[in-house]
N, CA and C of each residue as an Amber inpcrd file, in Angstrom:
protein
   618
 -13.7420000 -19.8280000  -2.2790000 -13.1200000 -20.5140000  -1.1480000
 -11.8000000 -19.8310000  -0.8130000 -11.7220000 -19.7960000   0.6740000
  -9.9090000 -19.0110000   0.9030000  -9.2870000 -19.9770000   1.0300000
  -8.1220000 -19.6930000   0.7430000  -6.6070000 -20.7240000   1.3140000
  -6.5570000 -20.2750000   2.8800000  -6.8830000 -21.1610000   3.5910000
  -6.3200000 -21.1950000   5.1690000  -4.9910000 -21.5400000   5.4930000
  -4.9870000 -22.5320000   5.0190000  -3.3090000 -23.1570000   5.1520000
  -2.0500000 -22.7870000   4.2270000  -1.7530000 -21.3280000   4.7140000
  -0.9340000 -20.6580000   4.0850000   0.1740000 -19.8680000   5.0270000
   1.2240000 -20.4670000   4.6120000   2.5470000 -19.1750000   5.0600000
   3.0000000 -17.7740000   4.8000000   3.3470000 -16.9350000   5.1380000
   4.5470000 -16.0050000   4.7040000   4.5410000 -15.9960000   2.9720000
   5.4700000 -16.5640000   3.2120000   6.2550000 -16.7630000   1.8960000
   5.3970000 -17.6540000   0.6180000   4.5070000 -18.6100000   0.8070000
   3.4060000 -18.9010000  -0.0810000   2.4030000 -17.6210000  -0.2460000
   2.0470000 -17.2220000   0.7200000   1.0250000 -16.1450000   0.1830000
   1.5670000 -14.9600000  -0.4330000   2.7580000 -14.4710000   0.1440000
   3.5280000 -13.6010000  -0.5640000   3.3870000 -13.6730000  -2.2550000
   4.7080000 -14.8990000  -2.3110000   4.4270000 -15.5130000  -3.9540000
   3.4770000 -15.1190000  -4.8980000   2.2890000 -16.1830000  -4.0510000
   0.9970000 -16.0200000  -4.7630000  -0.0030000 -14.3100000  -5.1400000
   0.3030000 -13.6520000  -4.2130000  -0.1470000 -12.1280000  -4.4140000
   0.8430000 -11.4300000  -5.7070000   1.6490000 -11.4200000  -5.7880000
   2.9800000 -11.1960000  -6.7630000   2.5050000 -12.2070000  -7.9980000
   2.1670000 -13.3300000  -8.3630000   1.6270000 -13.5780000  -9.1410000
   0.3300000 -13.4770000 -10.0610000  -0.2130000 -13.1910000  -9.0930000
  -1.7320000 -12.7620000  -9.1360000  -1.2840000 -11.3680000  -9.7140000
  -1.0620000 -10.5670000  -8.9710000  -0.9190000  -8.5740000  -9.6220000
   0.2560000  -8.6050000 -10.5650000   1.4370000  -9.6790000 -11.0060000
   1.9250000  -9.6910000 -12.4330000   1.0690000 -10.1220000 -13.0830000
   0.2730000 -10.9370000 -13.2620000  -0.1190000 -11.7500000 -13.9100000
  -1.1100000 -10.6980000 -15.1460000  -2.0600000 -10.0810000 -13.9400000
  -3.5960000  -9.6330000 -14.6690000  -2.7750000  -8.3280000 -15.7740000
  -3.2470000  -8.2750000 -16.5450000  -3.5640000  -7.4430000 -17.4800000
  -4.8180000  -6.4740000 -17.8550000  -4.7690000  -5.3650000 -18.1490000
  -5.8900000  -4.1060000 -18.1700000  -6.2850000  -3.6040000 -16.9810000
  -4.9040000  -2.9770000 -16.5860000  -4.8580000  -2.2200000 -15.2630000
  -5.4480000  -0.8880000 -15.5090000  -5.5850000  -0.5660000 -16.8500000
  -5.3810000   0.7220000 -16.9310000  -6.6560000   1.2870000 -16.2590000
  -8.0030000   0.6450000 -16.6210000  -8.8180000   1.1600000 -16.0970000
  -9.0560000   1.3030000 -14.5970000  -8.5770000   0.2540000 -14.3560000
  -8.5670000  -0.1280000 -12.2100000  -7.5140000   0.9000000 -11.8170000
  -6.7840000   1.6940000 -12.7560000  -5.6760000   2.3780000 -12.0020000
  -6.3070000   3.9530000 -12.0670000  -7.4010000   3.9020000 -13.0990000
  -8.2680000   5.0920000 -12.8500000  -9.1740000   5.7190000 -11.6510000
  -9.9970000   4.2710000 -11.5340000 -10.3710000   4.0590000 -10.7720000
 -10.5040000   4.1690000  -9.5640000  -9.0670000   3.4690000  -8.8870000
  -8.1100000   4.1990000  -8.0190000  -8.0460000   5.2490000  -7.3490000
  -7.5110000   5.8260000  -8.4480000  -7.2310000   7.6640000  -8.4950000
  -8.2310000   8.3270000  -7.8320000  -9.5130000   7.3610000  -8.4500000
 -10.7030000   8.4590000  -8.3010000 -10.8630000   8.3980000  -6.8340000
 -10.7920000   7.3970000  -6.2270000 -11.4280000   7.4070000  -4.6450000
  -9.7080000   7.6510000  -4.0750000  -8.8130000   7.6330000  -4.3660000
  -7.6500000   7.9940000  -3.5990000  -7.8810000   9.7020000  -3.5650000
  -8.2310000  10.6130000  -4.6450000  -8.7590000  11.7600000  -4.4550000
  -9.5380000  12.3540000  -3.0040000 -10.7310000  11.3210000  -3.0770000
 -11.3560000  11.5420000  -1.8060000 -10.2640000  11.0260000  -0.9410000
  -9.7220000   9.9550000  -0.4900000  -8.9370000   9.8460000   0.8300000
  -7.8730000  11.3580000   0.8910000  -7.6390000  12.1770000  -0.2490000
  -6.6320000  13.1520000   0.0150000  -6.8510000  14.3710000   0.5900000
  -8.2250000  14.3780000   0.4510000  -8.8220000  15.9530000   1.1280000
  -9.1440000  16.6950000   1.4760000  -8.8160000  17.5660000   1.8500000
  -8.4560000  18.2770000   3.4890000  -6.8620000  17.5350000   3.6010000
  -6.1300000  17.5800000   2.9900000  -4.6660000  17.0580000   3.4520000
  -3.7290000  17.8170000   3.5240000  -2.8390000  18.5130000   3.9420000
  -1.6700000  19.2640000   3.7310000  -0.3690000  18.6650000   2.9950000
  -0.3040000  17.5890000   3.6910000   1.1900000  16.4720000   3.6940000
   0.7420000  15.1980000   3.5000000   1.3500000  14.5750000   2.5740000
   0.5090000  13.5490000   2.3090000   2.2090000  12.4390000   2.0230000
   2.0980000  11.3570000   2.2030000   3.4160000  10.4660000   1.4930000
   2.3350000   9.2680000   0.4680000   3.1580000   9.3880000  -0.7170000
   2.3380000   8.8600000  -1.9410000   3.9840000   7.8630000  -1.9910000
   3.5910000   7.1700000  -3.4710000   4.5270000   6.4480000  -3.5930000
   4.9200000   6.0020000  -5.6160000   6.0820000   6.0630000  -5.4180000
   6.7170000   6.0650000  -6.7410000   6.5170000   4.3720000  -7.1460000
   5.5290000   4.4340000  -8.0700000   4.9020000   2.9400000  -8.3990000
   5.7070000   1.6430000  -9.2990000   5.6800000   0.8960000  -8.4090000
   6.4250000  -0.5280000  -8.9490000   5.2730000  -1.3860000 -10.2640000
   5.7710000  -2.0410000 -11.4860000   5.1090000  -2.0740000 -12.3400000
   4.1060000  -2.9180000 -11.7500000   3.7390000  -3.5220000 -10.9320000
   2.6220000  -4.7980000 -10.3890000   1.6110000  -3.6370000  -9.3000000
   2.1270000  -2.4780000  -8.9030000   1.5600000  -1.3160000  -8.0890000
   0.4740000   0.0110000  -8.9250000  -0.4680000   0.0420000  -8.3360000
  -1.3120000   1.0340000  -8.9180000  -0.4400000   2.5120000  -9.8850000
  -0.4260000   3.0140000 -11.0050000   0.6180000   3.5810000 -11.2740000
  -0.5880000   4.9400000 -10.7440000  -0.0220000   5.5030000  -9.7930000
  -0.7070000   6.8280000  -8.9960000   0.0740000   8.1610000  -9.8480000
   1.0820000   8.3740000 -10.5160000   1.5810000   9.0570000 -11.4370000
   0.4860000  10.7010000 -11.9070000  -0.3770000  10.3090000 -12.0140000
  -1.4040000  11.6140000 -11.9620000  -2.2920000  12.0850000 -10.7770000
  -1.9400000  10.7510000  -9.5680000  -2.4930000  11.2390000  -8.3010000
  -1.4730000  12.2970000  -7.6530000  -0.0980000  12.4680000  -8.2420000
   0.8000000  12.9030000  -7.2720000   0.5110000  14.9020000  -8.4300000
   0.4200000  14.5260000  -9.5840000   0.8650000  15.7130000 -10.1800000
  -0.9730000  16.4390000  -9.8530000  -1.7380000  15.5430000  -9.5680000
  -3.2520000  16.8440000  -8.9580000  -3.2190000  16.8670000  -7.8900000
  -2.3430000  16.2630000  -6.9410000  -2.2780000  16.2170000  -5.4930000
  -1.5000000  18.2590000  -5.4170000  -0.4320000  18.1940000  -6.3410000
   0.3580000  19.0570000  -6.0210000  -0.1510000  20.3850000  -6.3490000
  -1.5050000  20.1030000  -7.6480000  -2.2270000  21.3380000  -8.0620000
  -2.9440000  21.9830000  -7.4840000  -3.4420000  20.8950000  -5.8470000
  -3.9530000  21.3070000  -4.8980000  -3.4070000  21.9900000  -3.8290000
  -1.8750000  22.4180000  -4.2940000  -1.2270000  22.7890000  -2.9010000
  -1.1230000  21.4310000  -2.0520000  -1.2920000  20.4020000  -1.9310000
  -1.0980000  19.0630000  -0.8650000   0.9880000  18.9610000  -1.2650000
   1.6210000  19.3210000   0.1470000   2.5460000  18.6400000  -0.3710000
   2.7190000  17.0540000  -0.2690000   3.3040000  16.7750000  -1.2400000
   3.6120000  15.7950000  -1.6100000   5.8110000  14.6590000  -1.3890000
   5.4560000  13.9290000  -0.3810000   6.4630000  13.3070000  -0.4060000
   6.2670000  11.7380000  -0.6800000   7.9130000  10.9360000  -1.4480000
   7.3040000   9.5950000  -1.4880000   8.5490000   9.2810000  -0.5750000
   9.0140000   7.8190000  -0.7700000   9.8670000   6.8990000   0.3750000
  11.0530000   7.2860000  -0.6540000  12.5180000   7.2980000  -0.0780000
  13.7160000   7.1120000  -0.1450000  14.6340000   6.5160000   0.5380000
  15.2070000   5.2000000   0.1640000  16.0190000   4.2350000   1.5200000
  17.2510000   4.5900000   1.4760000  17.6550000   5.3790000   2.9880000
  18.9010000   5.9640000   2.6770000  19.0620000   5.3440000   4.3970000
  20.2730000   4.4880000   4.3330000  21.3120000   3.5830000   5.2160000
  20.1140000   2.5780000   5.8550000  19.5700000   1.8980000   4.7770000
  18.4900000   0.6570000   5.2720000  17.3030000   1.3540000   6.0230000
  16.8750000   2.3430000   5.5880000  15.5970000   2.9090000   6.6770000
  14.8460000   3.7580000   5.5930000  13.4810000   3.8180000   5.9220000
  12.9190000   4.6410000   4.7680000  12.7200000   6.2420000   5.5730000
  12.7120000   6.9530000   4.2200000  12.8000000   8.3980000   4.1950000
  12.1840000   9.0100000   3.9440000  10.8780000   9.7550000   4.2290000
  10.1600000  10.5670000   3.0290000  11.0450000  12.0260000   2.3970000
  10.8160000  11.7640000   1.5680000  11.6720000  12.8160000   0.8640000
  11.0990000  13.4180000  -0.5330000  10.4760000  15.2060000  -0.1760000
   9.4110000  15.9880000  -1.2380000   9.7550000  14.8730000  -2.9360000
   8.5620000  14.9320000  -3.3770000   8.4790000  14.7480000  -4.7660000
   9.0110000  15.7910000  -5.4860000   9.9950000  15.6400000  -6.2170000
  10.5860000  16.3520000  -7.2420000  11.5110000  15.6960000  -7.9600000
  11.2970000  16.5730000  -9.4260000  12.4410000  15.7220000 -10.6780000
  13.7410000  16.3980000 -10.7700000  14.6080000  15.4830000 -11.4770000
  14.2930000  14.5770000 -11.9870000  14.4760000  13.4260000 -11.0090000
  13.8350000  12.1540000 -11.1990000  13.7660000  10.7520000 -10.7180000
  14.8510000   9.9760000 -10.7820000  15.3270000   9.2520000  -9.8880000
  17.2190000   7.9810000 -10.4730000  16.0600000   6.9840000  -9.9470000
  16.8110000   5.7680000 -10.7650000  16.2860000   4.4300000 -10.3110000
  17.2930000   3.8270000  -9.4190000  16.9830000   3.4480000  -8.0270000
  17.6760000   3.4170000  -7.0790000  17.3050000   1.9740000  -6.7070000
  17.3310000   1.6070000  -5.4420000  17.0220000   0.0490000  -4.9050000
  16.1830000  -0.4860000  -5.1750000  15.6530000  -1.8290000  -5.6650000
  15.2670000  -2.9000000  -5.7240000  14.0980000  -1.9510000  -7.2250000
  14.7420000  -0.9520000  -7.8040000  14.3220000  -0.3750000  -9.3040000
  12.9310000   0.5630000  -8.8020000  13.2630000   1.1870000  -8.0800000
  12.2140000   2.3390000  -7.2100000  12.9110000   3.4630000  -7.6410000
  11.8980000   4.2900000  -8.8310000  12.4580000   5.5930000  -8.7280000
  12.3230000   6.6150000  -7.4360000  13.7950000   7.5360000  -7.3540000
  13.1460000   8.3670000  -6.4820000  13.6710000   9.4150000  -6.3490000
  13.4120000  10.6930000  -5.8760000  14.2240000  11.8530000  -5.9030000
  15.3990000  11.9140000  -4.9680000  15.9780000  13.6560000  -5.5740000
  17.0910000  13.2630000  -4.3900000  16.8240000  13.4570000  -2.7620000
  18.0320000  13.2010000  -2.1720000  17.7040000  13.3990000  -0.9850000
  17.5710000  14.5990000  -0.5650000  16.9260000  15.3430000   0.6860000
  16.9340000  16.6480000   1.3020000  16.2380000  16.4710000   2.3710000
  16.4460000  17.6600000   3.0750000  16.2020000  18.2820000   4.3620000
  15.1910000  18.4680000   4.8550000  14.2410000  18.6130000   3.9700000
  12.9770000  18.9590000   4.3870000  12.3570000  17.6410000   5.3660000
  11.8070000  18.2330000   6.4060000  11.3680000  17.1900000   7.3600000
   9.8080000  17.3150000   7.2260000   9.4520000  15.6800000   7.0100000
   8.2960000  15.4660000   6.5620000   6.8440000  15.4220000   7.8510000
   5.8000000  16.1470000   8.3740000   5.0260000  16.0800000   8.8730000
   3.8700000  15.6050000   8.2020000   3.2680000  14.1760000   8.3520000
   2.2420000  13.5140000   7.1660000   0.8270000  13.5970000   7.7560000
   0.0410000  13.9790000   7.0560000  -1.2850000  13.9390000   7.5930000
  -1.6110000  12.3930000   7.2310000  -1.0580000  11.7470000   5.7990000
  -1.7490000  10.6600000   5.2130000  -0.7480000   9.5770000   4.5340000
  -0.6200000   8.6900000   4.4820000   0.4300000   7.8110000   3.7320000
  -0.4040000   6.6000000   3.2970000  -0.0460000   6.4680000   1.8660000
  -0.9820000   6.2010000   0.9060000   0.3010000   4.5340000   0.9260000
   0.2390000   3.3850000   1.3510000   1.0960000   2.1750000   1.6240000
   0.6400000   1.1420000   0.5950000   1.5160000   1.3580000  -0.5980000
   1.6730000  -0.0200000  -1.3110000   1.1850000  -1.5510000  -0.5410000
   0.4580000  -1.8490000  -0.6570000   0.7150000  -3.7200000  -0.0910000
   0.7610000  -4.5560000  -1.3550000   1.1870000  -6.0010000  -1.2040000
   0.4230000  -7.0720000  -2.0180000  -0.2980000  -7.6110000  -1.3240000
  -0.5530000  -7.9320000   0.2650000  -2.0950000  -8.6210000   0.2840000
  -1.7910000  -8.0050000   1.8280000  -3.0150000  -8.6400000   2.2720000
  -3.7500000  -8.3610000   3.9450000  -3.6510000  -9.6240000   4.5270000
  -3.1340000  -9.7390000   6.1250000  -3.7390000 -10.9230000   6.8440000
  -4.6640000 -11.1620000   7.4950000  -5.3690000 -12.4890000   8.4120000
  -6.4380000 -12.2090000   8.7380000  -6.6640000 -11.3770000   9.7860000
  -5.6490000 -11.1230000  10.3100000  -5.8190000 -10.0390000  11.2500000
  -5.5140000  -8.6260000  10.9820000  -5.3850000  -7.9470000   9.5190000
  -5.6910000  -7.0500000   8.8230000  -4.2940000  -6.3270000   8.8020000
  -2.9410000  -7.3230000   9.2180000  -1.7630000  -6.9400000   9.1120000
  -1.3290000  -6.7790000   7.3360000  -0.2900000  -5.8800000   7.1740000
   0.2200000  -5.6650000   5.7250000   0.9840000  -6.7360000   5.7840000
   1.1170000  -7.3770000   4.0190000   2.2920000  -8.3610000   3.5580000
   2.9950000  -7.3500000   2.8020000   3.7500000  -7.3040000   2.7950000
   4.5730000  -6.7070000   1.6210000   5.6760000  -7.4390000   0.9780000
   6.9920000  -6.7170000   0.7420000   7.9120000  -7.2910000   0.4600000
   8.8850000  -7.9270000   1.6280000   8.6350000  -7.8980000   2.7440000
   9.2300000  -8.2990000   3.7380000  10.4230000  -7.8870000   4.0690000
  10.7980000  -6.1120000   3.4870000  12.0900000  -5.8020000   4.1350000
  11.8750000  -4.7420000   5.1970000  10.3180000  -4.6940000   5.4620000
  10.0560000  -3.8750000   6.9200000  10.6260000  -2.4400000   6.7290000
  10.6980000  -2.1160000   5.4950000  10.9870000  -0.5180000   5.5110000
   9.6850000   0.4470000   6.0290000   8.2200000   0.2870000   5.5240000
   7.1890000   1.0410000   6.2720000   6.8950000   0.6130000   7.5430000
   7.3510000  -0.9720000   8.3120000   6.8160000  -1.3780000   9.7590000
   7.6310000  -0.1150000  10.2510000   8.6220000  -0.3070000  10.0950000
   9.7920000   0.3260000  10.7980000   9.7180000   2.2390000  11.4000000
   9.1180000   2.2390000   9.6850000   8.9470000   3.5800000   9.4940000
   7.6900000   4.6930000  10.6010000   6.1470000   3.7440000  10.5510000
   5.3970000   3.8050000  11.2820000   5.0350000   3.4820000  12.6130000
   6.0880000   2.5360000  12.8900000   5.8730000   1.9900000  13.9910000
   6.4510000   3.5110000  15.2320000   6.8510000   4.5700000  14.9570000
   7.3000000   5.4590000  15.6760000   6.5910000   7.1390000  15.0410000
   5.1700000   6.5510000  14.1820000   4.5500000   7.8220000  13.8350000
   3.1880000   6.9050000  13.9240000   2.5120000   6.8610000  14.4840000
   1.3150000   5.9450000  14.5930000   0.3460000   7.1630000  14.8690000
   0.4740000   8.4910000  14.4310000  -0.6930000   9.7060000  14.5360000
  -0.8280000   9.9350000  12.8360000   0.1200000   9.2290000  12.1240000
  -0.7390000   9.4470000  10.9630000  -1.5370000   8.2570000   9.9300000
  -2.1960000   8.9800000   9.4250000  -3.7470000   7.7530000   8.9650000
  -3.1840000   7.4280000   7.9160000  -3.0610000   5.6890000   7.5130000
  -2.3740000   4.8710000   6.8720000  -3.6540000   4.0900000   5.8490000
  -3.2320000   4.5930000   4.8070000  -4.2490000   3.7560000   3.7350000
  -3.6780000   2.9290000   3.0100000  -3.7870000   1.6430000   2.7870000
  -3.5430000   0.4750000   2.2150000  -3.2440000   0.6780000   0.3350000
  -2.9620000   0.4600000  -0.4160000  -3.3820000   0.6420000  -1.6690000
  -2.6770000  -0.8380000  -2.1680000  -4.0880000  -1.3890000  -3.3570000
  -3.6650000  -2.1190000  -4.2090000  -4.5490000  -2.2580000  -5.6710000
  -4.1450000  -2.9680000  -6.7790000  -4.7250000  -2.7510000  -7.7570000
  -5.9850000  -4.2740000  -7.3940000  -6.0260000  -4.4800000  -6.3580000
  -6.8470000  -5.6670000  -5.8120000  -6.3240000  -5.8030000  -4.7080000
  -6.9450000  -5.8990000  -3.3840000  -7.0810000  -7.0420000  -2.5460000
  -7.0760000  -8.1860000  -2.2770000  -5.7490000  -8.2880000  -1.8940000
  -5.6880000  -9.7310000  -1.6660000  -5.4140000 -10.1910000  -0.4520000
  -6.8700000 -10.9150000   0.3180000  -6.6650000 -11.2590000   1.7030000
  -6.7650000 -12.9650000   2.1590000  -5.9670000 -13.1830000   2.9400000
  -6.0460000 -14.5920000   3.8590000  -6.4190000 -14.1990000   5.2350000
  -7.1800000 -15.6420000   5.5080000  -7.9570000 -15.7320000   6.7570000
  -6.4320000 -16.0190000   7.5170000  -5.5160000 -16.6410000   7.3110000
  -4.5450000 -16.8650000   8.0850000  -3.4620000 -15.9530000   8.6580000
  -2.9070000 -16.1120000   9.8180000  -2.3030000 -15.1890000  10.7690000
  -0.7830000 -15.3300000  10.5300000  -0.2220000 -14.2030000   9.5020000
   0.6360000 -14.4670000   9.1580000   1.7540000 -13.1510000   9.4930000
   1.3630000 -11.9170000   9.8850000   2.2000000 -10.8940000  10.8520000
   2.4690000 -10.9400000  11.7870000   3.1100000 -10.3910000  12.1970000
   3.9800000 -10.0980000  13.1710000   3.4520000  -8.8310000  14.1740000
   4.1360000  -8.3370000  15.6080000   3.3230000  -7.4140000  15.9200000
   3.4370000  -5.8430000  15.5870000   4.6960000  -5.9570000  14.8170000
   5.0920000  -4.7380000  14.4970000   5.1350000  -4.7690000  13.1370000
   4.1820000  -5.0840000  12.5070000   3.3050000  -5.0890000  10.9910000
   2.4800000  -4.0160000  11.3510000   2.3570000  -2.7900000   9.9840000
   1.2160000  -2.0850000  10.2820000  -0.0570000  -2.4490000  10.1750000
  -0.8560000  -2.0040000  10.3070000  -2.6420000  -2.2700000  10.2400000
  -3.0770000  -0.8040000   9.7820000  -3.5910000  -1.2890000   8.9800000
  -4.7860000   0.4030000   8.4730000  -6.0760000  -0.0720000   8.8390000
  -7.0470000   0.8260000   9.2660000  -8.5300000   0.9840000   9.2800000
  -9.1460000   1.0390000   8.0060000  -8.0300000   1.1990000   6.6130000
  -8.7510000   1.8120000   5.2810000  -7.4310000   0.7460000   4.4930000
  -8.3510000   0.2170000   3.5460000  -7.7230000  -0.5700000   2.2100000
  -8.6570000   0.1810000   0.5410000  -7.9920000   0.2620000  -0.1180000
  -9.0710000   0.9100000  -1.7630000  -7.6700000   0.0340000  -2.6850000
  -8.8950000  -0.6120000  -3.4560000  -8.3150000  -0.6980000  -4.8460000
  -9.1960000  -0.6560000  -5.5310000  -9.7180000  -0.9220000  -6.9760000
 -10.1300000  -0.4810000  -7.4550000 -11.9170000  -0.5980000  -7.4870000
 -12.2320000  -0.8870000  -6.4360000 -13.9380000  -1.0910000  -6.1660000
 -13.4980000   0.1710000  -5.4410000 -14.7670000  -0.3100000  -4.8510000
 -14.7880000   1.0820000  -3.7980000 -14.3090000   0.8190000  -3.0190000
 -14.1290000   1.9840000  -1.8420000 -13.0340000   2.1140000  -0.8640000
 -13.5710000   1.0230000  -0.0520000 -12.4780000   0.0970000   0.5680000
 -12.8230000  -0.4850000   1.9600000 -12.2310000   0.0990000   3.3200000
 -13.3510000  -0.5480000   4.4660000 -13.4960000   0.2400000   5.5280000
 -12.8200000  -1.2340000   6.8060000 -12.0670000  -1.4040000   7.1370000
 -12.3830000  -1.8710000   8.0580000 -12.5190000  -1.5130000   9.7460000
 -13.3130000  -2.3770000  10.6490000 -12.9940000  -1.9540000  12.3560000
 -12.3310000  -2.9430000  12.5390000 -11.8350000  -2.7030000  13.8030000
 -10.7720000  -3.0630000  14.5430000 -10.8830000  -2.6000000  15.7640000
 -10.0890000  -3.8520000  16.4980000  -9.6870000  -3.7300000  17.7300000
  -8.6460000  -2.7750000  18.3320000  -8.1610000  -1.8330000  19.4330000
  -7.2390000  -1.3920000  19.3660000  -5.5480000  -1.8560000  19.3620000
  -5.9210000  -3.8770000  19.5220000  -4.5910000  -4.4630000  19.5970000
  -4.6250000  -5.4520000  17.9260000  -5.6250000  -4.8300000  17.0130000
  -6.1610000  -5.6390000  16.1350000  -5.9190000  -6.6130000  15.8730000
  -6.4970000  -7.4550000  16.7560000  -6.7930000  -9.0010000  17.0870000
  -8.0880000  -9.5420000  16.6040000  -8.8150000  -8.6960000  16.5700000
 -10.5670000  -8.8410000  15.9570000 -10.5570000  -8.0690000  14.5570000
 -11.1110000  -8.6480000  13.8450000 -11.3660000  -7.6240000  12.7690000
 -12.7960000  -7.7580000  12.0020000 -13.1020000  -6.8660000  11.7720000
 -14.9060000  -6.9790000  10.8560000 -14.9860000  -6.2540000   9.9430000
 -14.5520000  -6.8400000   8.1450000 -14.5890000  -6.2400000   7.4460000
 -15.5280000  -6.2510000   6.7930000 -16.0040000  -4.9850000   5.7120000
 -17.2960000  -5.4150000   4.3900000 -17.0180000  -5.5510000   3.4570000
 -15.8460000  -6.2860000   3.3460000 -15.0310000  -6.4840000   1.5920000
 -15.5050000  -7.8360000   1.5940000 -16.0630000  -8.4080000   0.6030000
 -16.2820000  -9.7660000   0.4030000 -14.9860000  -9.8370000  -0.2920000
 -14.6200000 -11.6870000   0.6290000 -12.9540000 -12.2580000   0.3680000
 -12.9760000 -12.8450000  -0.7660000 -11.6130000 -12.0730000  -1.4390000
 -11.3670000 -12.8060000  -2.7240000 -11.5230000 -13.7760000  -2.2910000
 -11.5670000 -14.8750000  -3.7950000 -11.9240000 -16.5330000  -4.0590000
 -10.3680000 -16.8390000  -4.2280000  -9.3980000 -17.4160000  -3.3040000
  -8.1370000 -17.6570000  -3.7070000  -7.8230000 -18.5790000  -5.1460000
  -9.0070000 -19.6890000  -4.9950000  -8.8700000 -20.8610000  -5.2770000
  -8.3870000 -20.7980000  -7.1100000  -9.6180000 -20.5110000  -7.6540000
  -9.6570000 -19.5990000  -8.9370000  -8.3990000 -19.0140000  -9.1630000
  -7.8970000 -18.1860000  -9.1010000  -6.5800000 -17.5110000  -9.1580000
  -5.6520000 -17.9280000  -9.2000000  -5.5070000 -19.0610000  -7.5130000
  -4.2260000 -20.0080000  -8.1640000  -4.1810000 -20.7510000  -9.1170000
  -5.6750000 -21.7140000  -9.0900000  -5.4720000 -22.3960000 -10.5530000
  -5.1080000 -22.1130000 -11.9020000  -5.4980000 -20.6410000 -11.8890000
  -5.3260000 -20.4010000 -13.2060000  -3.6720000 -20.0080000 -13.4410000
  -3.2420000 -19.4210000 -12.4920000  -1.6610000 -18.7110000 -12.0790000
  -0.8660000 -20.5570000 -12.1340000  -1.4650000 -21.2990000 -11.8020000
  -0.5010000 -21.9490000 -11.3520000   0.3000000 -22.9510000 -12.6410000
């Protein structure tokens, strides 16, 4: 059964509880890897991301990304705005405990950006952490192909974005990749992910 009658900030919560909660990531984070591989290639430029402990740890997606020649950049928030900025060490732990390299010059052209979420809305908008560093970011590069990543999917039927929330055509965690269509104002959506069971989850979380 889904939760319909859900906010913002309840479903938020609840996704953050749910991906602290579970234990024996290790294998789903393999998993992962394996079909994030396929989303990488044929890529030149790719933006990956320096993983938060509740986030897929991609850590060996970035070091075979680079064996492939793919360069590789992740996010850096420098004066409230995100940055891609090349992967290289060493790493500082910087805002809200996101490692990341230093800053530089190099200007990033992305074929692919690989986007942390904690869950999906029903209109296939991202939840995240709600400080709009990737809306912001994409909302003025909308030519490059945006893949969702989580160590699960977690979606509500309820309409909880905004219009300048991104939308991907592509979500993967650790099943196989999901596909969704869409509208071009994605207002319709028709996915083949059967919807998590909220119900289950909270009870047990709660």
């Amino acid at each position: 059964m889904l939760v319909f009658a859900m906010d913002k900030i309840q479903f938020r919560a609840l996704c953050k509880r749910i991906l602290n909660k579970n234990r024996g990531w290790d294998i789903r984070d393999h998993k992962i890897i394996t079909h994030l591989k396929g989303a990488l290639q044929g890529k030149r430029s790719v933006l990956l991301f320096c993983p938060l402990p509740h986030e897929p740890n991609i850590k060996p997606l970035i070091l075979w990304a680079r064996r492939h020649k793919i360069k590789v950049f992740v996010p850096i928030i420098r004066h409230n705005l995100l940055e891609p900025t090349p992967y290289r060490l060493p790493l500082s732990k910087k805002l809200y405990n996101i490692y990341e390299p230093s800053p530089s010059l190099a200007v990033a052209k992305l074929d692919l950006a690989l986007v942390p979420v904690l869950g999906i809305d029903g209109s296939g908008r991202r939840i995240g952490f709600g400080k709009g560093y990737y809306d912001t970011f994409f909302s003025r590069r909308k030519s490059t192909e945006l893949v969702f990543v989580a160590r699960k999917i977690l979606r509500t039927k309820s309409l909880l974005g905004v219009k300048h929330d991104i939308v991907s055509t592509r979500c993967i965690d650790a099943r196989t990749p999901n596909t969704y269509k869409r509208s071009i104002d994605a207002k319709y959506f028709h996915n083949y992910l059967d919807f998590l069971s909220f119900d289950s989850d909270f009870e047990r979380l709660s």
